[in-house]
PDB file of C-alpha atoms in Angstrom:
ATOM      1  CA  MET A 156       0.000   0.000   0.000  1.00  0.00           C
ATOM      2  CA  SER A 157       1.422   3.395  -1.014  1.00  0.00           C
ATOM      3  CA  ASP A 158       1.749   6.262   1.449  1.00  0.00           C
ATOM      4  CA  LEU A 159      -0.958   8.165  -0.434  1.00  0.00           C
ATOM      5  CA  THR A 160      -3.376   5.240  -0.121  1.00  0.00           C
ATOM      6  CA  LYS A 161      -2.660   4.941   3.585  1.00  0.00           C
ATOM      7  CA  LYS A 162      -3.574   8.574   4.067  1.00  0.00           C
ATOM      8  CA  ASP A 163      -6.831   8.060   2.184  1.00  0.00           C
ATOM      9  CA  VAL A 164      -8.006   5.210   4.437  1.00  0.00           C
ATOM     10  CA  LYS A 165     -10.854   6.429   6.631  1.00  0.00           C
ATOM     11  CA  HIS A 166     -10.385   6.094  10.353  1.00  0.00           C
ATOM     12  CA  LEU A 167     -13.381   5.743  12.676  1.00  0.00           C
ATOM     13  CA  MET A 168     -12.884   6.849  16.280  1.00  0.00           C
ATOM     14  CA  LEU A 169     -15.437   6.786  19.102  1.00  0.00           C
ATOM     15  CA  PHE A 170     -15.376   9.332  21.911  1.00  0.00           C
ATOM     16  CA  ALA A 171     -17.635   9.268  24.957  1.00  0.00           C
ATOM     17  CA  GLY A 172     -18.557  11.729  27.637  1.00  0.00           C
ATOM     18  CA  ARG A 173     -18.949  10.659  31.232  1.00  0.00           C
ATOM     19  CA  SER A 174     -22.754  10.584  31.429  1.00  0.00           C
ATOM     20  CA  HIS A 175     -23.393   7.075  30.043  1.00  0.00           C
ATOM     21  CA  PRO A 176     -20.200   5.000  29.642  1.00  0.00           C
ATOM     22  CA  GLN A 177     -22.182   1.735  29.495  1.00  0.00           C
ATOM     23  CA  LEU A 178     -23.949   2.734  26.279  1.00  0.00           C
ATOM     24  CA  ALA A 179     -20.700   3.899  24.686  1.00  0.00           C
ATOM     25  CA  ALA A 180     -19.029   0.600  25.594  1.00  0.00           C
ATOM     26  CA  GLN A 181     -21.901  -1.380  24.043  1.00  0.00           C
ATOM     27  CA  ILE A 182     -21.684   0.618  20.811  1.00  0.00           C
ATOM     28  CA  ALA A 183     -17.902   0.210  20.661  1.00  0.00           C
ATOM     29  CA  SER A 184     -18.203  -3.545  21.185  1.00  0.00           C
ATOM     30  CA  LEU A 185     -20.750  -3.890  18.371  1.00  0.00           C
ATOM     31  CA  LEU A 186     -18.468  -1.905  16.046  1.00  0.00           C
ATOM     32  CA  GLY A 187     -15.431  -3.975  17.006  1.00  0.00           C
ATOM     33  CA  THR A 188     -13.515  -1.003  18.329  1.00  0.00           C
ATOM     34  CA  GLU A 189     -12.842   0.807  21.615  1.00  0.00           C
ATOM     35  CA  VAL A 190     -13.715   4.200  23.021  1.00  0.00           C
ATOM     36  CA  VAL A 191     -10.693   6.499  22.699  1.00  0.00           C
ATOM     37  CA  PRO A 192      -9.000   7.028  26.091  1.00  0.00           C
ATOM     38  CA  SER A 193      -9.639  10.531  27.344  1.00  0.00           C
ATOM     39  CA  ARG A 194      -8.710  12.601  30.346  1.00  0.00           C
ATOM     40  CA  MET A 195     -11.707  14.488  31.688  1.00  0.00           C
ATOM     41  CA  VAL A 196     -11.594  16.574  34.833  1.00  0.00           C
ATOM     42  CA  THR A 197     -14.191  18.733  36.552  1.00  0.00           C
ATOM     43  CA  TYR A 198     -12.382  21.439  38.474  1.00  0.00           C
ATOM     44  CA  ALA A 199     -13.433  22.772  41.852  1.00  0.00           C
ATOM     45  CA  ASN A 200     -15.268  25.674  40.233  1.00  0.00           C
ATOM     46  CA  SER A 201     -17.189  23.204  37.976  1.00  0.00           C
ATOM     47  CA  GLU A 202     -15.263  23.982  34.760  1.00  0.00           C
ATOM     48  CA  VAL A 203     -14.522  20.945  32.562  1.00  0.00           C
ATOM     49  CA  TYR A 204     -11.171  19.972  31.064  1.00  0.00           C
ATOM     50  CA  VAL A 205     -10.882  17.427  28.222  1.00  0.00           C
ATOM     51  CA  ARG A 206      -7.855  15.924  26.510  1.00  0.00           C
ATOM     52  CA  PHE A 207      -7.803  12.918  24.172  1.00  0.00           C
ATOM     53  CA  GLU A 208      -4.871  10.607  24.691  1.00  0.00           C
ATOM     54  CA  GLU A 209      -4.499   9.530  21.056  1.00  0.00           C
ATOM     55  CA  SER A 210      -3.966  11.456  17.838  1.00  0.00           C
ATOM     56  CA  VAL A 211      -7.270  12.283  16.147  1.00  0.00           C
ATOM     57  CA  ARG A 212      -5.903  13.995  13.034  1.00  0.00           C
ATOM     58  CA  GLY A 213      -7.952  13.121   9.954  1.00  0.00           C
ATOM     59  CA  CYS A 214     -10.331  10.804  11.806  1.00  0.00           C
ATOM     60  CA  ASP A 215     -14.077  10.354  11.413  1.00  0.00           C
ATOM     61  CA  ALA A 216     -15.090  11.190  14.992  1.00  0.00           C
ATOM     62  CA  PHE A 217     -18.319  10.170  16.718  1.00  0.00           C
ATOM     63  CA  VAL A 218     -18.900  11.906  20.052  1.00  0.00           C
ATOM     64  CA  ILE A 219     -21.397  10.071  22.279  1.00  0.00           C
ATOM     65  CA  GLN A 220     -23.112  11.784  25.183  1.00  0.00           C
ATOM     66  CA  ALA A 221     -26.373  11.084  27.027  1.00  0.00           C
ATOM     67  CA  HIS A 222     -28.075  14.251  28.223  1.00  0.00           C
ATOM     68  CA  VAL A 223     -29.422  13.142  31.561  1.00  0.00           C
ATOM     69  CA  ALA A 224     -29.591  15.476  34.583  1.00  0.00           C
ATOM     70  CA  PRO A 225     -27.632  17.685  35.058  1.00  0.00           C
ATOM     71  CA  VAL A 226     -28.248  18.348  31.357  1.00  0.00           C
ATOM     72  CA  ASN A 227     -26.243  21.568  31.175  1.00  0.00           C
ATOM     73  CA  ASP A 228     -23.100  19.897  32.555  1.00  0.00           C
ATOM     74  CA  TRP A 229     -23.175  17.064  30.025  1.00  0.00           C
ATOM     75  CA  LEU A 230     -24.051  19.395  27.151  1.00  0.00           C
ATOM     76  CA  MET A 231     -21.084  21.632  27.964  1.00  0.00           C
ATOM     77  CA  GLU A 232     -18.799  18.606  28.246  1.00  0.00           C
ATOM     78  CA  GLN A 233     -19.857  17.399  24.804  1.00  0.00           C
ATOM     79  CA  LEU A 234     -19.344  20.849  23.289  1.00  0.00           C
ATOM     80  CA  ILE A 235     -15.841  20.984  24.754  1.00  0.00           C
ATOM     81  CA  MET A 236     -15.105  17.513  23.337  1.00  0.00           C
ATOM     82  CA  VAL A 237     -16.221  18.642  19.880  1.00  0.00           C
ATOM     83  CA  ASP A 238     -14.100  21.786  20.132  1.00  0.00           C
ATOM     84  CA  ALA A 239     -11.071  19.733  21.156  1.00  0.00           C
ATOM     85  CA  LEU A 240     -11.542  17.441  18.150  1.00  0.00           C
ATOM     86  CA  LYS A 241     -11.909  20.365  15.749  1.00  0.00           C
ATOM     87  CA  ARG A 242      -8.723  21.985  17.054  1.00  0.00           C
ATOM     88  CA  ALA A 243      -6.901  18.628  16.792  1.00  0.00           C
ATOM     89  CA  SER A 244      -7.788  18.372  13.076  1.00  0.00           C
ATOM     90  CA  ALA A 245     -10.459  15.657  13.114  1.00  0.00           C
ATOM     91  CA  LYS A 246     -11.786  15.373   9.545  1.00  0.00           C
ATOM     92  CA  ARG A 247     -15.481  14.978  10.395  1.00  0.00           C
ATOM     93  CA  ILE A 248     -17.255  15.250  13.765  1.00  0.00           C
ATOM     94  CA  THR A 249     -20.639  13.633  14.389  1.00  0.00           C
ATOM     95  CA  VAL A 250     -22.480  14.459  17.604  1.00  0.00           C
ATOM     96  CA  VAL A 251     -24.309  11.360  18.862  1.00  0.00           C
ATOM     97  CA  ALA A 252     -27.002  12.619  21.228  1.00  0.00           C
ATOM     98  CA  PRO A 253     -29.532   9.798  21.684  1.00  0.00           C
ATOM     99  CA  PHE A 254     -31.751  12.179  23.687  1.00  0.00           C
ATOM    100  CA  TYR A 255     -31.518  15.650  22.158  1.00  0.00           C
ATOM    101  CA  PRO A 256     -31.188  18.264  24.929  1.00  0.00           C
ATOM    102  CA  TYR A 257     -33.853  20.989  25.198  1.00  0.00           C
ATOM    103  CA  ALA A 258     -35.951  19.229  22.546  1.00  0.00           C
ATOM    104  CA  ARG A 259     -39.210  20.304  24.202  1.00  0.00           C
ATOM    105  CA  GLN A 260     -38.339  23.972  23.670  1.00  0.00           C
ATOM    106  CA  ASP A 261     -38.724  23.761  19.899  1.00  0.00           C
ATOM    107  CA  LYS A 262     -41.013  26.782  19.382  1.00  0.00           C
ATOM    108  CA  LYS A 263     -42.304  29.887  21.109  1.00  0.00           C
ATOM    109  CA  HIS A 264     -45.554  29.428  23.008  1.00  0.00           C
ATOM    110  CA  ALA A 265     -45.573  33.028  24.251  1.00  0.00           C
ATOM    111  CA  GLY A 266     -43.651  36.243  23.809  1.00  0.00           C
ATOM    112  CA  ARG A 267     -40.129  36.649  25.172  1.00  0.00           C
ATOM    113  CA  GLU A 268     -39.439  32.892  25.204  1.00  0.00           C
ATOM    114  CA  PRO A 269     -36.337  31.201  23.728  1.00  0.00           C
ATOM    115  CA  ILE A 270     -36.229  28.443  21.141  1.00  0.00           C
ATOM    116  CA  SER A 271     -33.624  26.503  23.070  1.00  0.00           C
ATOM    117  CA  ALA A 272     -33.567  23.475  20.757  1.00  0.00           C
ATOM    118  CA  ARG A 273     -32.343  25.780  17.965  1.00  0.00           C
ATOM    119  CA  LEU A 274     -29.761  27.329  20.295  1.00  0.00           C
ATOM    120  CA  VAL A 275     -28.371  23.851  21.077  1.00  0.00           C
ATOM    121  CA  ALA A 276     -28.044  23.111  17.346  1.00  0.00           C
ATOM    122  CA  ASP A 277     -26.211  26.415  16.866  1.00  0.00           C
ATOM    123  CA  LEU A 278     -23.856  25.597  19.741  1.00  0.00           C
ATOM    124  CA  PHE A 279     -22.992  22.207  18.253  1.00  0.00           C
ATOM    125  CA  ARG A 280     -22.298  23.838  14.888  1.00  0.00           C
ATOM    126  CA  ALA A 281     -20.189  26.614  16.411  1.00  0.00           C
ATOM    127  CA  ALA A 282     -18.163  24.050  18.366  1.00  0.00           C
ATOM    128  CA  GLY A 283     -17.281  22.244  15.137  1.00  0.00           C
ATOM    129  CA  ALA A 284     -19.854  19.462  14.653  1.00  0.00           C
ATOM    130  CA  THR A 285     -20.574  18.566  11.038  1.00  0.00           C
ATOM    131  CA  ARG A 286     -23.424  16.111  11.713  1.00  0.00           C
ATOM    132  CA  ILE A 287     -25.921  15.208  14.443  1.00  0.00           C
ATOM    133  CA  MET A 288     -27.381  11.787  15.218  1.00  0.00           C
ATOM    134  CA  SER A 289     -30.329  11.443  17.594  1.00  0.00           C
ATOM    135  CA  VAL A 290     -33.201   9.114  18.467  1.00  0.00           C
ATOM    136  CA  ASP A 291     -36.896  10.060  18.541  1.00  0.00           C
ATOM    137  CA  LEU A 292     -36.704  13.829  18.467  1.00  0.00           C
ATOM    138  CA  HIS A 293     -39.568  15.368  20.411  1.00  0.00           C
ATOM    139  CA  ALA A 294     -40.419  17.432  17.328  1.00  0.00           C
ATOM    140  CA  ALA A 295     -39.334  16.503  13.801  1.00  0.00           C
ATOM    141  CA  GLN A 296     -38.762  20.168  12.946  1.00  0.00           C
ATOM    142  CA  ILE A 297     -35.588  20.112  15.062  1.00  0.00           C
ATOM    143  CA  GLN A 298     -33.913  18.437  12.084  1.00  0.00           C
ATOM    144  CA  GLY A 299     -34.068  21.810  10.338  1.00  0.00           C
ATOM    145  CA  PHE A 300     -32.392  23.696  13.175  1.00  0.00           C
ATOM    146  CA  PHE A 301     -28.913  22.325  12.381  1.00  0.00           C
ATOM    147  CA  ASP A 302     -27.002  23.557   9.355  1.00  0.00           C
ATOM    148  CA  GLY A 303     -25.854  20.114   8.280  1.00  0.00           C
ATOM    149  CA  PRO A 304     -27.039  16.490   8.108  1.00  0.00           C
ATOM    150  CA  VAL A 305     -29.238  15.213  10.948  1.00  0.00           C
ATOM    151  CA  ASP A 306     -29.829  11.481  11.308  1.00  0.00           C
ATOM    152  CA  HIS A 307     -33.189  11.050  13.040  1.00  0.00           C
ATOM    153  CA  LEU A 308     -33.450   7.454  14.245  1.00  0.00           C
ATOM    154  CA  TYR A 309     -36.472   5.711  15.750  1.00  0.00           C
ATOM    155  CA  GLY A 310     -36.645   3.451  18.790  1.00  0.00           C
ATOM    156  CA  LEU A 311     -40.066   2.144  17.764  1.00  0.00           C
ATOM    157  CA  PRO A 312     -38.844  -1.049  16.006  1.00  0.00           C
ATOM    158  CA  ILE A 313     -36.839  -2.148  19.066  1.00  0.00           C
ATOM    159  CA  LEU A 314     -39.732  -1.472  21.440  1.00  0.00           C
ATOM    160  CA  ALA A 315     -42.378  -2.877  19.080  1.00  0.00           C
ATOM    161  CA  ASP A 316     -40.504  -6.141  18.499  1.00  0.00           C
ATOM    162  CA  TYR A 317     -40.377  -6.675  22.272  1.00  0.00           C
ATOM    163  CA  VAL A 318     -44.136  -6.063  22.571  1.00  0.00           C
ATOM    164  CA  ARG A 319     -44.811  -8.393  19.649  1.00  0.00           C
ATOM    165  CA  GLN A 320     -42.864 -11.219  21.302  1.00  0.00           C
ATOM    166  CA  LYS A 321     -44.414 -10.829  24.758  1.00  0.00           C
ATOM    167  CA  TYR A 322     -48.052  -9.851  24.237  1.00  0.00           C
ATOM    168  CA  ASP A 323     -50.997 -11.208  22.244  1.00  0.00           C
ATOM    169  CA  LEU A 324     -51.407  -8.554  19.578  1.00  0.00           C
ATOM    170  CA  SER A 325     -54.959  -9.669  18.782  1.00  0.00           C
ATOM    171  CA  ASN A 326     -56.034  -8.063  22.061  1.00  0.00           C
ATOM    172  CA  VAL A 327     -53.730  -5.006  22.027  1.00  0.00           C
ATOM    173  CA  VAL A 328     -54.894  -1.423  21.444  1.00  0.00           C
ATOM    174  CA  VAL A 329     -52.263   1.282  20.856  1.00  0.00           C
ATOM    175  CA  VAL A 330     -53.128   4.414  22.822  1.00  0.00           C
ATOM    176  CA  SER A 331     -51.871   7.968  22.356  1.00  0.00           C
ATOM    177  CA  PRO A 332     -51.669   9.764  25.723  1.00  0.00           C
ATOM    178  CA  ASP A 333     -52.626  13.086  24.084  1.00  0.00           C
ATOM    179  CA  ALA A 334     -53.314  14.676  20.708  1.00  0.00           C
ATOM    180  CA  GLY A 335     -49.665  15.608  20.252  1.00  0.00           C
ATOM    181  CA  ARG A 336     -48.558  11.979  20.144  1.00  0.00           C
ATOM    182  CA  VAL A 337     -51.182  10.734  17.666  1.00  0.00           C
ATOM    183  CA  ARG A 338     -48.649  10.502  14.826  1.00  0.00           C
ATOM    184  CA  THR A 339     -46.355   8.371  17.005  1.00  0.00           C
ATOM    185  CA  ALA A 340     -49.249   6.124  18.032  1.00  0.00           C
ATOM    186  CA  ASP A 341     -50.296   5.804  14.386  1.00  0.00           C
ATOM    187  CA  MET A 342     -46.819   4.524  13.482  1.00  0.00           C
ATOM    188  CA  TRP A 343     -47.092   1.977  16.302  1.00  0.00           C
ATOM    189  CA  SER A 344     -50.525   0.931  15.074  1.00  0.00           C
ATOM    190  CA  ASP A 345     -49.188   0.355  11.555  1.00  0.00           C
ATOM    191  CA  ARG A 346     -46.173  -1.548  12.866  1.00  0.00           C
ATOM    192  CA  LEU A 347     -48.157  -3.913  15.107  1.00  0.00           C
ATOM    193  CA  GLY A 348     -51.373  -4.076  13.079  1.00  0.00           C
ATOM    194  CA  CYS A 349     -53.399  -3.019  16.124  1.00  0.00           C
ATOM    195  CA  PRO A 350     -56.314  -0.562  16.470  1.00  0.00           C
ATOM    196  CA  LEU A 351     -55.723   2.948  17.776  1.00  0.00           C
ATOM    197  CA  ALA A 352     -57.250   4.899  20.658  1.00  0.00           C
ATOM    198  CA  ILE A 353     -56.616   8.466  21.827  1.00  0.00           C
ATOM    199  CA  ILE A 354     -56.860  10.067  25.246  1.00  0.00           C
ATOM    200  CA  HIS A 355     -58.200  13.586  25.099  1.00  0.00           C
ATOM    201  CA  LYS A 356     -56.664  15.696  27.836  1.00  0.00           C
ATOM    202  CA  ARG A 357     -56.765  19.324  28.765  1.00  0.00           C
ATOM    203  CA  ARG A 358     -54.672  21.213  31.268  1.00  0.00           C
ATOM    204  CA  ASP A 359     -56.640  22.925  34.031  1.00  0.00           C
ATOM    205  CA  PRO A 360     -56.237  26.701  33.342  1.00  0.00           C
ATOM    206  CA  ASN A 361     -56.836  27.468  37.018  1.00  0.00           C
ATOM    207  CA  VAL A 362     -54.163  25.142  38.426  1.00  0.00           C
ATOM    208  CA  ALA A 363     -50.575  25.332  37.153  1.00  0.00           C
ATOM    209  CA  ASN A 364     -49.009  22.120  35.798  1.00  0.00           C
ATOM    210  CA  THR A 365     -52.205  20.119  36.377  1.00  0.00           C
ATOM    211  CA  VAL A 366     -53.578  17.785  33.722  1.00  0.00           C
ATOM    212  CA  ALA A 367     -57.214  16.733  33.657  1.00  0.00           C
ATOM    213  CA  ILE A 368     -58.090  13.641  31.652  1.00  0.00           C
ATOM    214  CA  HIS A 369     -61.443  14.018  29.919  1.00  0.00           C
ATOM    215  CA  GLU A 370     -62.257  11.079  27.694  1.00  0.00           C
ATOM    216  CA  VAL A 371     -60.936   8.055  25.829  1.00  0.00           C
ATOM    217  CA  VAL A 372     -61.673   7.964  22.111  1.00  0.00           C
ATOM    218  CA  GLY A 373     -61.672   4.348  20.943  1.00  0.00           C
ATOM    219  CA  GLU A 374     -62.575   0.890  22.191  1.00  0.00           C
ATOM    220  CA  VAL A 375     -60.408  -0.179  25.145  1.00  0.00           C
ATOM    221  CA  GLU A 376     -62.701  -2.271  27.347  1.00  0.00           C
ATOM    222  CA  GLY A 377     -61.221  -5.699  28.006  1.00  0.00           C
ATOM    223  CA  LYS A 378     -58.126  -4.868  25.964  1.00  0.00           C
ATOM    224  CA  THR A 379     -54.404  -4.706  26.662  1.00  0.00           C
ATOM    225  CA  CYS A 380     -53.729  -0.991  26.226  1.00  0.00           C
ATOM    226  CA  LEU A 381     -50.275   0.056  25.049  1.00  0.00           C
ATOM    227  CA  LEU A 382     -49.595   3.707  25.890  1.00  0.00           C
ATOM    228  CA  VAL A 383     -46.800   5.067  23.668  1.00  0.00           C
ATOM    229  CA  ASP A 384     -44.746   8.242  24.027  1.00  0.00           C
ATOM    230  CA  ASP A 385     -41.282   9.507  23.205  1.00  0.00           C
ATOM    231  CA  MET A 386     -40.279  10.087  26.846  1.00  0.00           C
ATOM    232  CA  ILE A 387     -41.287   9.629  30.465  1.00  0.00           C
ATOM    233  CA  ASP A 388     -40.181  12.543  32.631  1.00  0.00           C
ATOM    234  CA  THR A 389     -42.037  12.929  35.946  1.00  0.00           C
ATOM    235  CA  GLY A 390     -44.630  10.355  34.853  1.00  0.00           C
ATOM    236  CA  GLY A 391     -47.654  12.478  35.758  1.00  0.00           C
ATOM    237  CA  THR A 392     -49.412  12.552  32.390  1.00  0.00           C
ATOM    238  CA  ILE A 393     -48.838   8.922  31.452  1.00  0.00           C
ATOM    239  CA  CYS A 394     -49.911   7.636  34.898  1.00  0.00           C
ATOM    240  CA  LEU A 395     -53.146   9.647  34.710  1.00  0.00           C
ATOM    241  CA  ALA A 396     -53.695   8.208  31.242  1.00  0.00           C
ATOM    242  CA  ALA A 397     -53.268   4.670  32.622  1.00  0.00           C
ATOM    243  CA  GLU A 398     -55.854   5.372  35.321  1.00  0.00           C
ATOM    244  CA  ALA A 399     -58.300   6.693  32.712  1.00  0.00           C
ATOM    245  CA  LEU A 400     -57.900   3.505  30.672  1.00  0.00           C
ATOM    246  CA  LYS A 401     -58.522   1.338  33.730  1.00  0.00           C
ATOM    247  CA  VAL A 402     -61.688   3.323  34.513  1.00  0.00           C
ATOM    248  CA  LYS A 403     -62.841   2.618  30.947  1.00  0.00           C
ATOM    249  CA  GLY A 404     -62.393  -1.120  31.517  1.00  0.00           C
ATOM    250  CA  ALA A 405     -58.944  -1.890  30.122  1.00  0.00           C
ATOM    251  CA  ALA A 406     -57.776  -5.370  31.158  1.00  0.00           C
ATOM    252  CA  LYS A 407     -54.080  -4.432  31.197  1.00  0.00           C
ATOM    253  CA  VAL A 408     -52.129  -1.229  30.668  1.00  0.00           C
ATOM    254  CA  ILE A 409     -48.502  -1.186  29.555  1.00  0.00           C
ATOM    255  CA  ALA A 410     -46.313   1.700  28.414  1.00  0.00           C
ATOM    256  CA  ALA A 411     -43.533   2.076  25.869  1.00  0.00           C
ATOM    257  CA  ALA A 412     -41.294   5.129  25.598  1.00  0.00           C
ATOM    258  CA  THR A 413     -37.845   5.683  24.136  1.00  0.00           C
ATOM    259  CA  HIS A 414     -36.347   8.063  26.707  1.00  0.00           C
ATOM    260  CA  PRO A 415     -36.464   7.253  30.462  1.00  0.00           C
ATOM    261  CA  ILE A 416     -35.839  10.702  31.967  1.00  0.00           C
ATOM    262  CA  LEU A 417     -37.561   9.654  35.229  1.00  0.00           C
ATOM    263  CA  SER A 418     -37.251  12.938  37.097  1.00  0.00           C
ATOM    264  CA  GLY A 419     -38.372  13.679  40.648  1.00  0.00           C
ATOM    265  CA  PRO A 420     -41.512  11.723  41.605  1.00  0.00           C
ATOM    266  CA  ALA A 421     -41.460   9.479  38.504  1.00  0.00           C
ATOM    267  CA  ALA A 422     -40.376   6.284  40.290  1.00  0.00           C
ATOM    268  CA  ASP A 423     -43.006   6.616  43.021  1.00  0.00           C
ATOM    269  CA  ARG A 424     -45.748   7.453  40.525  1.00  0.00           C
ATOM    270  CA  LEU A 425     -44.894   4.559  38.206  1.00  0.00           C
ATOM    271  CA  ASN A 426     -44.680   2.087  41.084  1.00  0.00           C
ATOM    272  CA  ARG A 427     -48.145   3.150  42.299  1.00  0.00           C
ATOM    273  CA  SER A 428     -49.611   3.299  38.791  1.00  0.00           C
ATOM    274  CA  ALA A 429     -51.926   0.915  36.950  1.00  0.00           C
ATOM    275  CA  PHE A 430     -49.123  -0.180  34.617  1.00  0.00           C
ATOM    276  CA  GLU A 431     -48.137  -3.829  34.488  1.00  0.00           C
ATOM    277  CA  GLU A 432     -44.923  -3.005  32.597  1.00  0.00           C
ATOM    278  CA  ILE A 433     -43.068   0.100  31.426  1.00  0.00           C
ATOM    279  CA  ILE A 434     -40.740  -0.531  28.460  1.00  0.00           C
ATOM    280  CA  VAL A 435     -37.964   1.951  27.647  1.00  0.00           C
ATOM    281  CA  THR A 436     -34.560   2.035  25.959  1.00  0.00           C
ATOM    282  CA  ASN A 437     -31.195   3.045  27.396  1.00  0.00           C
ATOM    283  CA  THR A 438     -30.832   6.327  25.488  1.00  0.00           C
ATOM    284  CA  LEU A 439     -30.472   7.716  29.013  1.00  0.00           C
ATOM    285  CA  PRO A 440     -28.938   5.869  31.974  1.00  0.00           C
ATOM    286  CA  VAL A 441     -31.370   4.856  34.702  1.00  0.00           C
ATOM    287  CA  ASP A 442     -30.004   5.803  38.114  1.00  0.00           C
ATOM    288  CA  PRO A 443     -29.333   2.617  40.144  1.00  0.00           C
ATOM    289  CA  LYS A 444     -31.107   4.325  43.036  1.00  0.00           C
ATOM    290  CA  VAL A 445     -34.302   4.484  40.990  1.00  0.00           C
ATOM    291  CA  ASN A 446     -36.123   1.267  41.865  1.00  0.00           C
ATOM    292  CA  ILE A 447     -38.969   0.506  39.458  1.00  0.00           C
ATOM    293  CA  PRO A 448     -39.626  -3.271  39.341  1.00  0.00           C
ATOM    294  CA  LYS A 449     -42.061  -2.789  36.430  1.00  0.00           C
ATOM    295  CA  LEU A 450     -39.363  -1.168  34.279  1.00  0.00           C
ATOM    296  CA  THR A 451     -37.848  -3.057  31.323  1.00  0.00           C
ATOM    297  CA  VAL A 452     -34.829  -1.427  29.656  1.00  0.00           C
ATOM    298  CA  LEU A 453     -33.895  -2.412  26.080  1.00  0.00           C
ATOM    299  CA  SER A 454     -30.586  -1.502  24.474  1.00  0.00           C
ATOM    300  CA  ILE A 455     -30.509   1.166  21.772  1.00  0.00           C
ATOM    301  CA  ALA A 456     -26.827   0.367  21.084  1.00  0.00           C
ATOM    302  CA  PRO A 457     -27.430  -1.947  18.067  1.00  0.00           C
ATOM    303  CA  LEU A 458     -29.391   0.792  16.278  1.00  0.00           C
ATOM    304  CA  LEU A 459     -26.783   3.473  16.999  1.00  0.00           C
ATOM    305  CA  ALA A 460     -23.930   1.156  16.004  1.00  0.00           C
ATOM    306  CA  LYS A 461     -25.571   0.399  12.639  1.00  0.00           C
ATOM    307  CA  ALA A 462     -26.208   4.089  12.014  1.00  0.00           C
ATOM    308  CA  ILE A 463     -22.629   5.035  12.922  1.00  0.00           C
ATOM    309  CA  LYS A 464     -21.319   2.348  10.579  1.00  0.00           C
ATOM    310  CA  ALA A 465     -23.585   3.566   7.773  1.00  0.00           C
ATOM    311  CA  VAL A 466     -22.406   7.170   8.208  1.00  0.00           C
ATOM    312  CA  PHE A 467     -18.752   6.109   8.381  1.00  0.00           C
ATOM    313  CA  LEU A 468     -19.033   4.045   5.191  1.00  0.00           C
ATOM    314  CA  ASP A 469     -21.023   6.799   3.447  1.00  0.00           C
ATOM    315  CA  GLY A 470     -23.976   4.440   3.301  1.00  0.00           C
ATOM    316  CA  SER A 471     -27.675   5.237   3.601  1.00  0.00           C
ATOM    317  CA  VAL A 472     -29.097   5.817   7.070  1.00  0.00           C
ATOM    318  CA  ALA A 473     -32.550   6.113   5.446  1.00  0.00           C
ATOM    319  CA  ALA A 474     -32.131   2.594   4.061  1.00  0.00           C
ATOM    320  CA  LEU A 475     -31.323   1.408   7.589  1.00  0.00           C
ATOM    321  CA  MET A 476     -34.592   2.893   8.835  1.00  0.00           C
ATOM    322  CA  ASN A 477     -36.505   1.299   5.944  1.00  0.00           C
ATOM    323  CA  GLU A 478     -35.053  -2.073   6.938  1.00  0.00           C
ATOM    324  CA  GLN A 479     -36.406  -1.523  10.420  1.00  0.00           C
TER     325      GLN A 479
END
């Protein structure tokens, strides 16, 4: 092999922040490589220092970070990693953010509000990222916030295959917890070949952060109801939805969501809820202190590994999704 040919050989390198090392290790194993050794230090005043312990010149870099609480700390760490790679002459830098930070702030609901999801995209671009890879964006329009390619992956096939193997689909009804998730529920319905129901909810205008469930649209009596959403944060809305389904005569209620944020009272609410099982992926790490016996965690690593390989080989990520 000539020297010129050696220089032209593409070189994939994986880099991982400190928020979810288990996921990074799973992805590296599936790709037959290792996460690049890095020195990361948080100083006494909370500033972050990053240094990679191998040359990254000319590499195709994939920077993995899970944006669990404290989100701002992990976001800043990932930005610093991207900046370090840019200044060390990495050829291409792909941000792998399985759960996109600030995704729920994708538009202005009132005057004098930020569009933080756009700001995050701008920060990644300014730091030196050339591509973003994420799973189940809260709003598809976020793909247009970044000035470059965005690979929007879906956790639905992984979650749906688990449901298909465990439950009798002839008695399953897919349920959207609110009008905003109807498109997601419709995709589930098509995937599983199950009927669709919708929970109509309205927030009480007189009580802040209070959700009132009004009615269930669809036939759920005697059925196994599968509530689907992109994330579970404090669990309030989805637990109220489960109660509404039980009141309407549902035989079983299960939930499937890609991102297990599980903030604050989530564990207590889910443990006391009507759910028989809550199925999530490991886009975010679940704190070992969070004890939810009903929780089943599936690995998103195979999907991310395939997508990373497709990007590295200049293949089609869209074809990967079509295969799913």
